[in-house]
Coordinates of C-alpha atoms in Angstrom, one line a residue:
M1 CA 163.5 117.1 61.1
S2 CA 163.6 116.3 64.8
T3 CA 162.9 112.8 65.8
Q4 CA 162.4 113.7 69.5
L5 CA 159.0 112.5 70.8
P6 CA 156.6 115.0 72.4
E7 CA 156.9 115.1 76.2
S8 CA 153.4 113.5 76.6
A9 CA 154.3 110.6 74.3
A10 CA 157.7 109.8 75.8
P11 CA 157.8 106.7 78.0
P12 CA 158.4 107.4 81.7
P13 CA 162.0 107.0 82.8
T14 CA 162.9 104.1 85.0
G15 CA 166.0 103.7 87.0
A16 CA 167.8 100.6 88.1
G17 CA 166.6 101.0 91.8
E18 CA 163.2 102.5 90.9
S19 CA 160.0 100.4 90.8
S20 CA 156.9 101.3 88.9
V21 CA 154.0 102.5 91.1
A22 CA 151.2 101.0 88.9
P23 CA 151.3 97.2 88.6
S24 CA 151.4 95.6 85.2
R25 CA 148.4 93.8 83.9
R26 CA 150.2 90.5 84.3
T27 CA 151.1 91.3 87.9
F28 CA 147.6 92.4 88.7
I29 CA 146.0 89.2 87.3
A30 CA 148.6 87.0 89.1
T31 CA 147.9 88.8 92.4
S32 CA 144.2 88.4 92.0
A33 CA 144.5 84.7 91.4
A34 CA 146.8 84.3 94.4
V35 CA 144.3 85.8 96.9
G36 CA 141.5 83.6 95.8
G37 CA 139.8 85.2 92.9
A38 CA 138.2 88.5 91.9
V39 CA 134.8 90.2 91.9
V40 CA 133.5 92.0 88.9
A41 CA 132.3 95.4 89.7
G42 CA 131.3 98.0 87.2
G43 CA 133.3 96.2 84.4
A44 CA 136.6 96.1 86.4
F45 CA 138.1 93.4 88.4
I46 CA 138.6 94.0 92.2
S47 CA 140.6 91.5 94.1
L48 CA 139.4 90.5 97.5
P49 CA 141.3 89.0 100.4
E50 CA 140.2 85.5 101.4
E51 CA 139.0 86.6 104.8
A52 CA 136.6 89.1 103.2
G53 CA 134.6 86.2 101.7
A54 CA 134.1 84.4 105.0
A55 CA 130.9 85.7 106.6
G56 CA 130.9 86.0 110.3
A57 CA 128.4 84.3 112.5
S58 CA 125.0 86.1 112.4
P59 CA 123.6 87.4 115.7
S60 CA 120.8 85.3 117.1
S61 CA 118.2 85.8 119.8
R62 CA 116.0 83.7 122.0
V63 CA 112.3 84.5 121.7
A64 CA 109.3 83.1 123.6
L65 CA 105.8 83.4 122.1
T66 CA 102.5 81.5 122.1
V67 CA 101.6 79.8 118.8
N68 CA 98.1 78.3 118.5
G69 CA 97.8 78.2 122.3
T70 CA 101.2 76.5 122.9
R71 CA 104.1 78.3 124.5
R72 CA 107.2 78.1 122.3
T73 CA 110.8 79.2 123.0
V74 CA 113.2 79.2 120.1
T75 CA 116.6 80.7 119.3
V76 CA 116.7 82.2 115.8
D77 CA 118.8 84.3 113.6
N78 CA 117.8 88.0 114.1
R79 CA 116.8 88.2 110.4
T80 CA 114.4 85.3 110.6
S81 CA 110.8 86.2 109.6
L82 CA 107.8 85.0 111.4
L83 CA 106.9 83.0 108.3
D84 CA 110.2 81.1 108.3
L85 CA 110.0 80.6 112.0
L86 CA 106.6 78.9 111.6
R87 CA 107.5 76.8 108.6
E88 CA 111.1 75.9 109.2
H89 CA 111.4 75.9 112.9
L90 CA 107.9 74.9 114.1
G91 CA 106.8 72.7 111.2
L92 CA 103.6 74.8 110.7
T93 CA 103.5 74.9 106.9
G94 CA 99.9 76.0 106.5
S95 CA 101.0 79.6 106.1
K96 CA 102.3 79.8 102.5
K97 CA 105.3 81.6 101.1
G98 CA 104.0 83.3 98.0
C99 CA 105.7 86.5 97.1
N100 CA 107.7 86.8 100.3
A101 CA 107.3 90.6 99.9
G102 CA 104.0 91.3 101.6
A103 CA 102.1 91.7 98.4
C104 CA 100.0 88.5 98.1
G105 CA 98.7 87.7 101.6
A106 CA 99.3 84.0 101.4
C107 CA 101.2 84.1 104.7
T108 CA 98.6 86.0 106.7
V109 CA 98.5 85.1 110.4
L110 CA 97.0 86.8 113.5
V111 CA 99.3 88.4 116.0
D112 CA 97.5 89.3 119.2
G113 CA 94.3 89.2 117.2
Q114 CA 95.5 91.5 114.4
R115 CA 96.3 90.5 110.8
H116 CA 100.0 90.4 109.8
N117 CA 102.0 89.4 106.8
A118 CA 104.2 86.8 108.4
C119 CA 106.9 87.3 105.7
L120 CA 107.4 90.9 106.7
T121 CA 107.3 90.4 110.5
L122 CA 110.6 89.7 112.3
A123 CA 110.3 86.8 114.7
V124 CA 112.5 88.5 117.3
R125 CA 110.1 91.3 117.7
L126 CA 107.3 89.0 118.9
E127 CA 108.5 88.3 122.5
G128 CA 105.4 87.4 124.5
A129 CA 103.0 87.7 121.5
E130 CA 100.2 85.3 120.7
V131 CA 100.2 84.0 117.1
T132 CA 97.3 82.2 115.4
T133 CA 97.9 80.4 112.1
I134 CA 95.5 78.4 109.9
E135 CA 96.3 75.3 112.0
G136 CA 95.1 77.0 115.1
L137 CA 91.6 78.0 114.0
A138 CA 89.9 74.6 114.2
D139 CA 88.8 73.1 117.6
G140 CA 90.0 69.6 117.3
D141 CA 88.0 68.0 114.5
Q142 CA 85.5 70.9 114.5
L143 CA 86.4 73.3 111.8
H144 CA 86.2 77.1 112.3
P145 CA 82.9 78.4 110.9
L146 CA 84.8 80.3 108.1
Q147 CA 86.7 77.1 107.2
Q148 CA 83.4 75.3 106.8
A149 CA 82.0 78.2 104.8
F150 CA 84.9 78.1 102.4
I151 CA 84.0 74.4 101.8
D152 CA 80.3 75.0 101.6
E153 CA 80.7 77.9 99.1
D154 CA 83.5 76.2 97.1
A155 CA 85.6 79.4 97.8
F156 CA 88.9 78.0 96.5
Q157 CA 90.4 76.3 93.5
C158 CA 94.1 75.5 93.7
G159 CA 94.0 76.2 97.4
Y160 CA 97.5 77.8 97.7
C161 CA 96.1 81.2 98.9
T162 CA 93.3 79.6 101.0
P163 CA 95.0 79.6 104.4
G164 CA 95.9 83.3 104.1
Q165 CA 92.4 84.1 102.8
I166 CA 90.7 82.3 105.7
V167 CA 92.9 83.8 108.4
S168 CA 92.5 87.2 106.9
G169 CA 88.7 86.7 106.7
V170 CA 88.7 85.7 110.4
G171 CA 90.5 89.0 111.2
C172 CA 88.2 90.9 109.0
I173 CA 85.1 89.6 110.9
Q174 CA 86.8 90.3 114.3
E175 CA 87.5 93.8 113.2
G176 CA 83.9 94.4 112.2
H177 CA 84.6 95.2 108.5
T178 CA 81.8 93.0 107.1
G179 CA 79.0 95.5 106.6
S180 CA 78.7 94.9 102.9
P181 CA 80.3 92.9 100.1
E182 CA 82.1 96.0 99.1
E183 CA 83.5 96.6 102.5
I184 CA 84.7 93.0 102.7
R185 CA 86.4 93.3 99.3
E186 CA 88.1 96.5 100.5
W187 CA 89.4 95.0 103.8
M188 CA 90.4 91.7 102.1
S189 CA 92.1 93.4 99.2
G190 CA 95.6 92.5 100.5
N191 CA 94.9 88.8 99.8
I192 CA 95.3 87.8 96.2
C193 CA 93.6 84.8 94.6
R194 CA 95.1 84.1 91.2
C195 CA 92.3 81.5 90.5
G196 CA 89.8 84.4 90.7
C197 CA 87.5 83.0 93.4
Y198 CA 86.8 86.4 94.9
V199 CA 83.0 86.3 94.6
K200 CA 82.8 83.0 96.6
I201 CA 85.4 84.2 99.1
V202 CA 83.4 87.3 99.9
R203 CA 80.2 85.2 100.1
A204 CA 81.9 82.9 102.6
V205 CA 83.1 85.8 104.8
E206 CA 79.7 87.5 104.6
Q207 CA 77.7 84.4 105.6
T208 CA 80.1 83.6 108.5
A209 CA 79.8 87.2 109.8
A210 CA 76.0 87.0 109.6
R211 CA 76.0 83.9 111.9
K212 CA 77.9 85.6 114.7

């Protein structure tokens, strides 16, 4: 009986001056550790050079806009949202960060009189724009009529969504979408109240619109 192995099972020949093309498992692991670690991708380890982990400086831009009647000029990362500009750069924390995906309306502000989700709006695109937040609705100690209506109607509970609800309601009134409770609900549907104060919110918007 022949003891010769089949060609497919025979180990590959190696010469004295010949090196294996594929690294051994031990060599691969040692190399990965030497360059600063590995990243798991699809169940396999992929070694990365150290310089790949060091992120370069992000591009930034200078933007000038008017916020609540005051001219502001700031330099921000080009990826900065209007919401982060307001909260982290200008200290206007009335606009809330809820879902940060444009689904809850807690960050609603007015940009040139139109309602916008601040979390989805890039700050660098607002050069020369006029932004109004919840802090800019009152006239000194005199509350905006809709702010007062929210108090009178008890149109809030935890209050987290209230700034966005009020700003959105102001925009809804300015746009003329207050012909009926049903119309108000439709045009305010992007603002979520997890406490369920919708009936009183609609009533507050309706009464404020009626006084105009």
